[in-house]
Amino acid sequence: MSGVYEFVSLLLFCHLMPLLLAAACPPLLSCGDLGNISFPFTTTERPDCGFLPIRNCEDPLKFKMIQLQNNGEWFRVVLVAQLRNSSIITFQIRDKHLYDLLQNESCEAFRYNYTIPPFFHFAALRIQYHTSLFRCKRSLHVSPPTGMLNYTKCPDYDLYYKHIITADDVSRSSLAACTEVQLPIKDVPDAINPFTFVTADIIIRVDLTDECADCNYRHGGQCKLDSTETFCCVNGILQQKP
Ligand SMILES: *[C@@H]1O[C@H](CO)[C@@H](O)[C@H](O)[C@H]1NC(C)=O
Ligand SMILES: *[C@@H]1O[C@H](CO)[C@@H](O)[C@H](O)[C@H]1NC(C)=O
Ligand SMILES: *[C@@H]1O[C@H](CO)[C@@H](O)[C@H](O)[C@H]1NC(C)=O
Ligand SMILES: *[C@@H]1O[C@H](CO)[C@@H](O)[C@H](O)[C@H]1NC(C)=O
Ligand SMILES: *[C@@H]1O[C@H](CO)[C@@H](O)[C@H](O)[C@H]1NC(C)=O
């Protein structure tokens, strides 16, 4: 009786999915010094078990690496923080190039604009702590907005920033001619030297869609797209049968 019910459920979840995909994914995968990882993370050896595969999990001598977009750059993963059965998921990566620029106090660092492409079907990724900095050509002679700090040691532009800058902040009007960049931070951006609060160790938060969280945490399944690009939950209920 229950066997029939479960089989029907699977078909409803995923009627166009080849049943071949129903090879069970282990609830935890070991990934060297990152410890045990679970969905949405996986290892590159098991790309079917998550959408954030980590490379070199089995090689203790190599950094663990992740890609944030297809064919994109590989970043070193420093930390994965996951609570079991919870959709609170964060991980930390290091951008080596930005790291080197910050170590050198190179103003090239402020040419970065950090945004994460929203290419994931089952989750939104965002940088947990970041701020806006305004890069203003010195020749523009912008009048310093009240309450904003500046950094004037870059070759041909000055930087403006403040503790909290909202989308409708009045300071923005006097900075309209400047270039706004988003950068990850590790401290409140109120220091005299921005190299003390901008960071290359970036904490990224993953918010699973409700249907994917439900599939994974309630049904123990894998979030997939079927052949018509429709969400489907594979292998959930069937896997739990004795
Ligand atoms: C990883 O999981 C295994 C099996 O569940 C467990 O024995 C081990 O202690 C875990 N390791 C860590 C670092 O949590
Ligand atoms: C940082 O400075 C060192 C020594 O001046 C230099 O060799 C290196 O190329 C610089 N790195 C970057 C990323 O600018
Ligand atoms: C930088 O800030 C200081 C202190 O608020 C101010 O006196 C100075 O005019 C500012 N410099 C620029 C270039 O905005
Ligand atoms: C940086 O990204 C933000 C947000 O996507 C955008 O508003 C801004 O124009 C970008 N700046 C540059 C210099 O590309
Ligand atoms: C996670 O949720 C599943 C399904 O509800 C349950 O079987 C399992 O015991 C839970 N694990 C933990 C650690 O809470």
Short mmCIF file of C-alpha atoms and ligand atoms in Angstrom, two decimals:
data_model
loop_
_atom_site.label_atom_id
_atom_site.label_comp_id
_atom_site.label_asym_id
_atom_site.label_seq_id
_atom_site.Cartn_x
_atom_site.Cartn_y
_atom_site.Cartn_z
CA MET A 1 0.00 0.00 0.00
CA SER A 2 2.58 2.54 1.05
CA GLY A 3 4.90 1.32 -1.72
CA VAL A 4 2.30 2.16 -4.34
CA TYR A 5 1.68 5.59 -2.80
CA GLU A 6 5.37 6.43 -2.81
CA PHE A 7 5.86 5.38 -6.40
CA VAL A 8 2.93 7.54 -7.51
CA SER A 9 4.37 10.50 -5.58
CA LEU A 10 7.65 10.17 -7.38
CA LEU A 11 5.94 10.15 -10.74
CA LEU A 12 3.99 13.27 -9.83
CA PHE A 13 7.10 15.05 -8.70
CA CYS A 14 9.07 14.17 -11.75
CA HIS A 15 7.07 12.56 -14.47
CA LEU A 16 9.54 13.27 -17.28
CA MET A 17 12.68 12.33 -15.38
CA PRO A 18 14.49 9.18 -16.43
CA LEU A 19 14.42 6.86 -13.43
CA LEU A 20 18.14 6.26 -13.94
CA LEU A 21 18.79 9.44 -11.98
CA ALA A 22 17.42 7.81 -8.88
CA ALA A 23 20.86 6.58 -7.75
CA ALA A 24 20.97 7.49 -4.08
CA CYS A 25 23.10 10.41 -2.96
CA PRO A 26 24.73 10.01 0.44
CA PRO A 27 23.41 12.55 2.98
CA LEU A 28 26.99 13.65 3.72
CA LEU A 29 30.13 13.76 1.61
CA SER A 30 33.51 14.15 3.16
CA CYS A 31 35.58 17.07 1.84
CA GLY A 32 38.95 17.16 3.56
CA ASP A 33 39.49 20.08 5.91
CA LEU A 34 36.05 21.46 5.05
CA GLY A 35 34.55 18.51 6.92
CA ASN A 36 31.32 16.86 5.84
CA ILE A 37 29.35 18.71 3.22
CA SER A 38 25.78 18.15 2.08
CA PHE A 39 23.31 19.50 -0.44
CA PRO A 40 23.54 22.04 -2.13
CA PHE A 41 27.27 21.31 -1.95
CA THR A 42 28.71 18.17 -3.43
CA THR A 43 32.02 16.91 -4.74
CA THR A 44 33.02 17.14 -8.40
CA GLU A 45 32.97 13.33 -8.40
CA ARG A 46 29.22 13.41 -7.61
CA PRO A 47 27.87 16.32 -9.68
CA ASP A 48 24.41 14.69 -9.51
CA CYS A 49 24.18 15.30 -5.74
CA GLY A 50 24.15 19.10 -5.56
CA PHE A 51 24.57 22.25 -7.61
CA LEU A 52 27.67 23.64 -5.89
CA PRO A 53 30.37 21.05 -6.61
CA ILE A 54 33.67 21.41 -4.76
CA ARG A 55 36.90 20.25 -6.39
CA ASN A 56 39.82 18.41 -4.69
CA CYS A 57 37.74 17.09 -1.78
CA GLU A 58 39.72 13.86 -1.90
CA ASP A 59 43.17 15.43 -2.14
CA PRO A 60 44.44 16.58 1.26
CA LEU A 61 47.29 18.51 -0.35
CA LYS A 62 45.16 20.72 -2.58
CA PHE A 63 42.93 23.70 -1.86
CA LYS A 64 39.22 22.99 -2.14
CA MET A 65 37.87 24.99 -5.09
CA ILE A 66 34.42 26.12 -6.28
CA GLN A 67 33.00 27.84 -9.38
CA LEU A 68 30.23 30.40 -9.01
CA GLN A 69 29.22 30.32 -12.63
CA ASN A 70 29.51 27.91 -15.51
CA ASN A 71 33.02 28.05 -16.96
CA GLY A 72 33.78 30.78 -14.43
CA GLU A 73 36.78 31.35 -12.23
CA TRP A 74 37.67 28.76 -9.56
CA PHE A 75 37.80 30.18 -6.02
CA ARG A 76 39.31 28.59 -2.97
CA VAL A 77 36.68 27.55 -0.42
CA VAL A 78 37.81 28.49 3.07
CA LEU A 79 34.76 27.42 5.08
CA VAL A 80 31.36 25.81 4.65
CA ALA A 81 28.75 26.48 7.34
CA GLN A 82 25.63 24.37 7.19
CA LEU A 83 23.16 23.35 9.85
CA ARG A 84 21.58 19.95 9.31
CA ASN A 85 18.10 20.19 7.81
CA SER A 86 18.23 23.96 7.77
CA SER A 87 18.17 26.34 4.85
CA ILE A 88 20.71 28.60 6.58
CA ILE A 89 23.73 27.98 4.40
CA THR A 90 26.84 30.12 4.07
CA PHE A 91 30.29 29.53 2.71
CA GLN A 92 33.43 31.57 2.48
CA ILE A 93 35.69 31.87 -0.54
CA ARG A 94 38.94 33.68 -1.10
CA ASP A 95 39.52 35.69 -4.25
CA LYS A 96 43.29 35.35 -4.58
CA HIS A 97 43.71 38.22 -7.05
CA LEU A 98 41.74 40.66 -4.90
CA TYR A 99 43.61 39.35 -1.87
CA ASP A 100 46.98 40.18 -3.44
CA LEU A 101 45.79 43.65 -4.44
CA LEU A 102 44.56 44.39 -0.92
CA GLN A 103 47.77 43.08 0.64
CA ASN A 104 49.68 45.49 -1.59
CA GLU A 105 47.23 48.33 -0.91
CA SER A 106 46.82 48.58 -4.65
CA CYS A 107 44.04 50.91 -5.79
CA GLU A 108 43.34 48.41 -8.59
CA ALA A 109 41.25 46.66 -5.91
CA PHE A 110 38.61 49.38 -6.29
CA ARG A 111 38.19 48.54 -9.97
CA TYR A 112 36.50 45.32 -8.89
CA ASN A 113 32.72 45.25 -8.86
CA TYR A 114 31.55 42.25 -6.94
CA THR A 115 28.25 40.85 -8.00
CA ILE A 116 27.24 37.21 -8.15
CA PRO A 117 25.40 36.05 -11.24
CA PRO A 118 21.98 34.65 -10.35
CA PHE A 119 22.35 31.57 -12.54
CA PHE A 120 21.25 29.01 -10.00
CA HIS A 121 17.85 27.50 -10.63
CA PHE A 122 17.24 26.42 -7.06
CA ALA A 123 18.78 29.17 -4.98
CA ALA A 124 19.71 32.80 -4.70
CA LEU A 125 23.33 33.54 -3.81
CA ARG A 126 24.43 36.81 -2.33
CA ILE A 127 27.41 38.32 -0.65
CA GLN A 128 26.54 38.54 3.01
CA TYR A 129 28.57 41.66 3.86
CA HIS A 130 29.32 44.27 1.24
CA THR A 131 29.28 48.00 0.71
CA SER A 132 29.18 50.60 -2.04
CA LEU A 133 32.23 52.74 -2.69
CA PHE A 134 32.18 55.68 -5.05
CA ARG A 135 35.17 56.22 -7.28
CA CYS A 136 35.29 59.87 -8.34
CA LYS A 137 37.81 61.23 -10.83
CA ARG A 138 39.81 63.90 -9.04
CA SER A 139 39.43 66.26 -12.00
CA LEU A 140 35.64 66.28 -11.36
CA HIS A 141 36.16 68.06 -8.03
CA VAL A 142 33.00 66.64 -6.48
CA SER A 143 31.91 68.55 -3.41
CA PRO A 144 32.32 66.15 -0.50
CA PRO A 145 28.90 64.96 0.66
CA THR A 146 28.30 65.50 4.38
CA GLY A 147 28.87 62.49 6.55
CA MET A 148 30.96 60.69 3.95
CA LEU A 149 34.52 59.60 4.43
CA ASN A 150 37.06 59.89 1.68
CA TYR A 151 40.29 58.21 0.70
CA THR A 152 42.55 60.34 -1.45
CA LYS A 153 45.66 58.20 -1.93
CA CYS A 154 44.73 56.57 -5.23
CA PRO A 155 46.46 57.90 -8.36
CA ASP A 156 43.68 59.67 -10.23
CA TYR A 157 40.49 59.31 -8.25
CA ASP A 158 39.19 59.73 -4.71
CA LEU A 159 36.98 57.24 -2.93
CA TYR A 160 33.86 58.12 -0.95
CA TYR A 161 32.03 55.78 1.41
CA LYS A 162 30.11 55.73 4.65
CA HIS A 163 28.81 53.44 7.34
CA ILE A 164 25.43 52.82 5.71
CA ILE A 165 24.47 54.03 2.26
CA THR A 166 20.90 53.39 1.22
CA ALA A 167 19.49 53.40 -2.30
CA ASP A 168 17.80 56.77 -1.71
CA ASP A 169 20.65 58.36 0.28
CA VAL A 170 20.85 62.13 -0.33
CA SER A 171 24.66 61.89 -0.64
CA ARG A 172 24.17 60.04 -3.90
CA SER A 173 23.17 63.19 -5.79
CA SER A 174 26.56 64.83 -5.25
CA LEU A 175 28.23 61.59 -6.39
CA ALA A 176 26.17 61.15 -9.55
CA ALA A 177 29.21 61.64 -11.78
CA CYS A 178 31.21 58.96 -9.93
CA THR A 179 31.42 55.21 -10.50
CA GLU A 180 29.79 53.03 -7.88
CA VAL A 181 31.40 49.69 -7.07
CA GLN A 182 30.31 46.95 -4.70
CA LEU A 183 32.99 45.29 -2.62
CA PRO A 184 32.91 42.66 0.12
CA ILE A 185 33.74 43.93 3.60
CA LYS A 186 34.82 42.40 6.88
CA ASP A 187 34.27 45.50 9.07
CA VAL A 188 31.91 48.44 9.12
CA PRO A 189 33.11 50.80 6.36
CA ASP A 190 33.92 53.75 8.60
CA ALA A 191 37.73 53.61 8.74
CA ILE A 192 40.09 56.16 7.29
CA ASN A 193 41.78 53.50 5.19
CA PRO A 194 39.44 51.33 3.09
CA PHE A 195 42.11 48.61 2.85
CA THR A 196 41.25 47.82 6.48
CA PHE A 197 37.61 46.92 5.81
CA VAL A 198 37.46 45.65 2.22
CA THR A 199 38.15 41.91 2.17
CA ALA A 200 38.93 39.15 -0.30
CA ASP A 201 37.57 36.50 2.09
CA ILE A 202 33.99 36.66 0.97
CA ILE A 203 31.04 35.17 2.84
CA ILE A 204 28.31 34.03 0.50
CA ARG A 205 24.82 33.18 1.62
CA VAL A 206 22.72 30.59 -0.20
CA ASP A 207 18.94 30.85 0.00
CA LEU A 208 17.27 27.78 -1.43
CA THR A 209 13.93 28.28 -3.12
CA ASP A 210 11.03 27.01 -1.00
CA GLU A 211 10.34 24.12 -3.36
CA CYS A 212 13.97 23.04 -3.32
CA ALA A 213 14.29 23.32 0.47
CA ASP A 214 11.09 21.31 0.82
CA CYS A 215 12.34 18.67 -1.61
CA ASN A 216 15.67 18.34 0.14
CA TYR A 217 14.83 18.68 3.80
CA ARG A 218 11.38 17.15 3.94
CA HIS A 219 11.67 14.55 1.23
CA GLY A 220 15.42 13.86 1.23
CA GLY A 221 15.40 14.46 -2.52
CA GLN A 222 17.49 16.20 -5.13
CA CYS A 223 16.33 19.38 -6.84
CA LYS A 224 16.49 18.92 -10.61
CA LEU A 225 15.06 20.30 -13.80
CA ASP A 226 13.24 17.83 -16.00
CA SER A 227 13.41 17.71 -19.78
CA THR A 228 10.96 20.61 -20.01
CA GLU A 229 13.09 22.74 -17.62
CA THR A 230 10.43 22.37 -14.92
CA PHE A 231 11.42 21.90 -11.29
CA CYS A 232 11.30 18.35 -10.08
CA CYS A 233 12.28 16.54 -6.90
CA VAL A 234 14.15 13.34 -7.70
CA ASN A 235 14.72 10.32 -5.60
CA GLY A 236 13.16 11.70 -2.48
CA ILE A 237 10.46 9.39 -1.31
CA LEU A 238 11.62 6.34 -3.22
CA GLN A 239 15.03 6.44 -1.56
CA GLN A 240 13.56 6.03 1.90
CA LYS A 241 11.87 2.73 1.07
CA PRO A 242 13.42 -0.25 2.82
C1 LIG B 1 31.44 13.17 8.94
O1 LIG B 1 30.43 12.18 8.91
C2 LIG B 1 30.85 10.91 9.36
C3 LIG B 1 29.75 9.91 9.06
O2 LIG B 1 28.49 10.45 9.33
C4 LIG B 1 31.20 11.02 10.84
O3 LIG B 1 31.65 9.76 11.31
C5 LIG B 1 32.31 12.06 11.01
O4 LIG B 1 32.58 12.26 12.38
C6 LIG B 1 31.90 13.38 10.39
N1 LIG B 1 33.04 14.28 10.39
C7 LIG B 1 32.97 15.53 10.80
C8 LIG B 1 34.20 16.33 10.71
O5 LIG B 1 31.93 16.03 11.22
C1 LIG B 2 52.41 43.23 -4.95
O1 LIG B 2 53.69 43.79 -4.70
C2 LIG B 2 54.76 42.91 -5.01
C3 LIG B 2 56.05 43.55 -4.56
O2 LIG B 2 56.02 44.93 -4.82
C4 LIG B 2 54.75 42.63 -6.51
O3 LIG B 2 55.79 41.75 -6.86
C5 LIG B 2 53.42 41.99 -6.88
O4 LIG B 2 53.34 41.78 -8.27
C6 LIG B 2 52.28 42.86 -6.41
N1 LIG B 2 51.04 42.12 -6.62
C7 LIG B 2 49.97 42.66 -7.16
C8 LIG B 2 48.81 41.78 -7.29
O5 LIG B 2 49.96 43.82 -7.55
C1 LIG B 3 38.00 64.50 2.73
O1 LIG B 3 37.39 64.59 4.01
C2 LIG B 3 37.92 65.68 4.78
C3 LIG B 3 37.33 65.57 6.19
O2 LIG B 3 35.95 65.48 6.12
C4 LIG B 3 37.61 66.99 4.09
O3 LIG B 3 38.14 68.06 4.84
C5 LIG B 3 38.22 66.99 2.70
O4 LIG B 3 37.84 68.16 1.99
C6 LIG B 3 37.74 65.75 1.93
N1 LIG B 3 38.49 65.68 0.65
C7 LIG B 3 37.91 65.46 -0.49
C8 LIG B 3 38.82 65.40 -1.68
O5 LIG B 3 36.71 65.28 -0.63
C1 LIG B 4 28.58 47.54 -10.15
O1 LIG B 4 27.43 46.74 -9.88
C2 LIG B 4 26.30 47.50 -9.47
C3 LIG B 4 25.22 46.51 -9.11
O2 LIG B 4 25.05 45.53 -10.09
C4 LIG B 4 25.90 48.45 -10.60
O3 LIG B 4 24.81 49.24 -10.16
C5 LIG B 4 27.09 49.36 -10.93
O4 LIG B 4 26.76 50.16 -12.03
C6 LIG B 4 28.30 48.52 -11.26
N1 LIG B 4 29.45 49.38 -11.45
C7 LIG B 4 30.33 49.20 -12.44
C8 LIG B 4 31.50 50.12 -12.46
O5 LIG B 4 30.19 48.35 -13.31
C1 LIG B 5 16.39 15.75 8.82
O1 LIG B 5 15.10 15.60 8.28
C2 LIG B 5 14.78 14.26 7.93
C3 LIG B 5 13.42 14.26 7.24
O2 LIG B 5 12.51 15.07 7.91
C4 LIG B 5 14.79 13.40 9.21
O3 LIG B 5 14.52 12.06 8.86
C5 LIG B 5 16.17 13.50 9.85
O4 LIG B 5 16.18 12.79 11.07
C6 LIG B 5 16.54 14.95 10.11
N1 LIG B 5 17.92 15.00 10.58
C7 LIG B 5 18.29 15.79 11.59
C8 LIG B 5 19.72 15.75 11.96
O5 LIG B 5 17.52 16.53 12.15
#
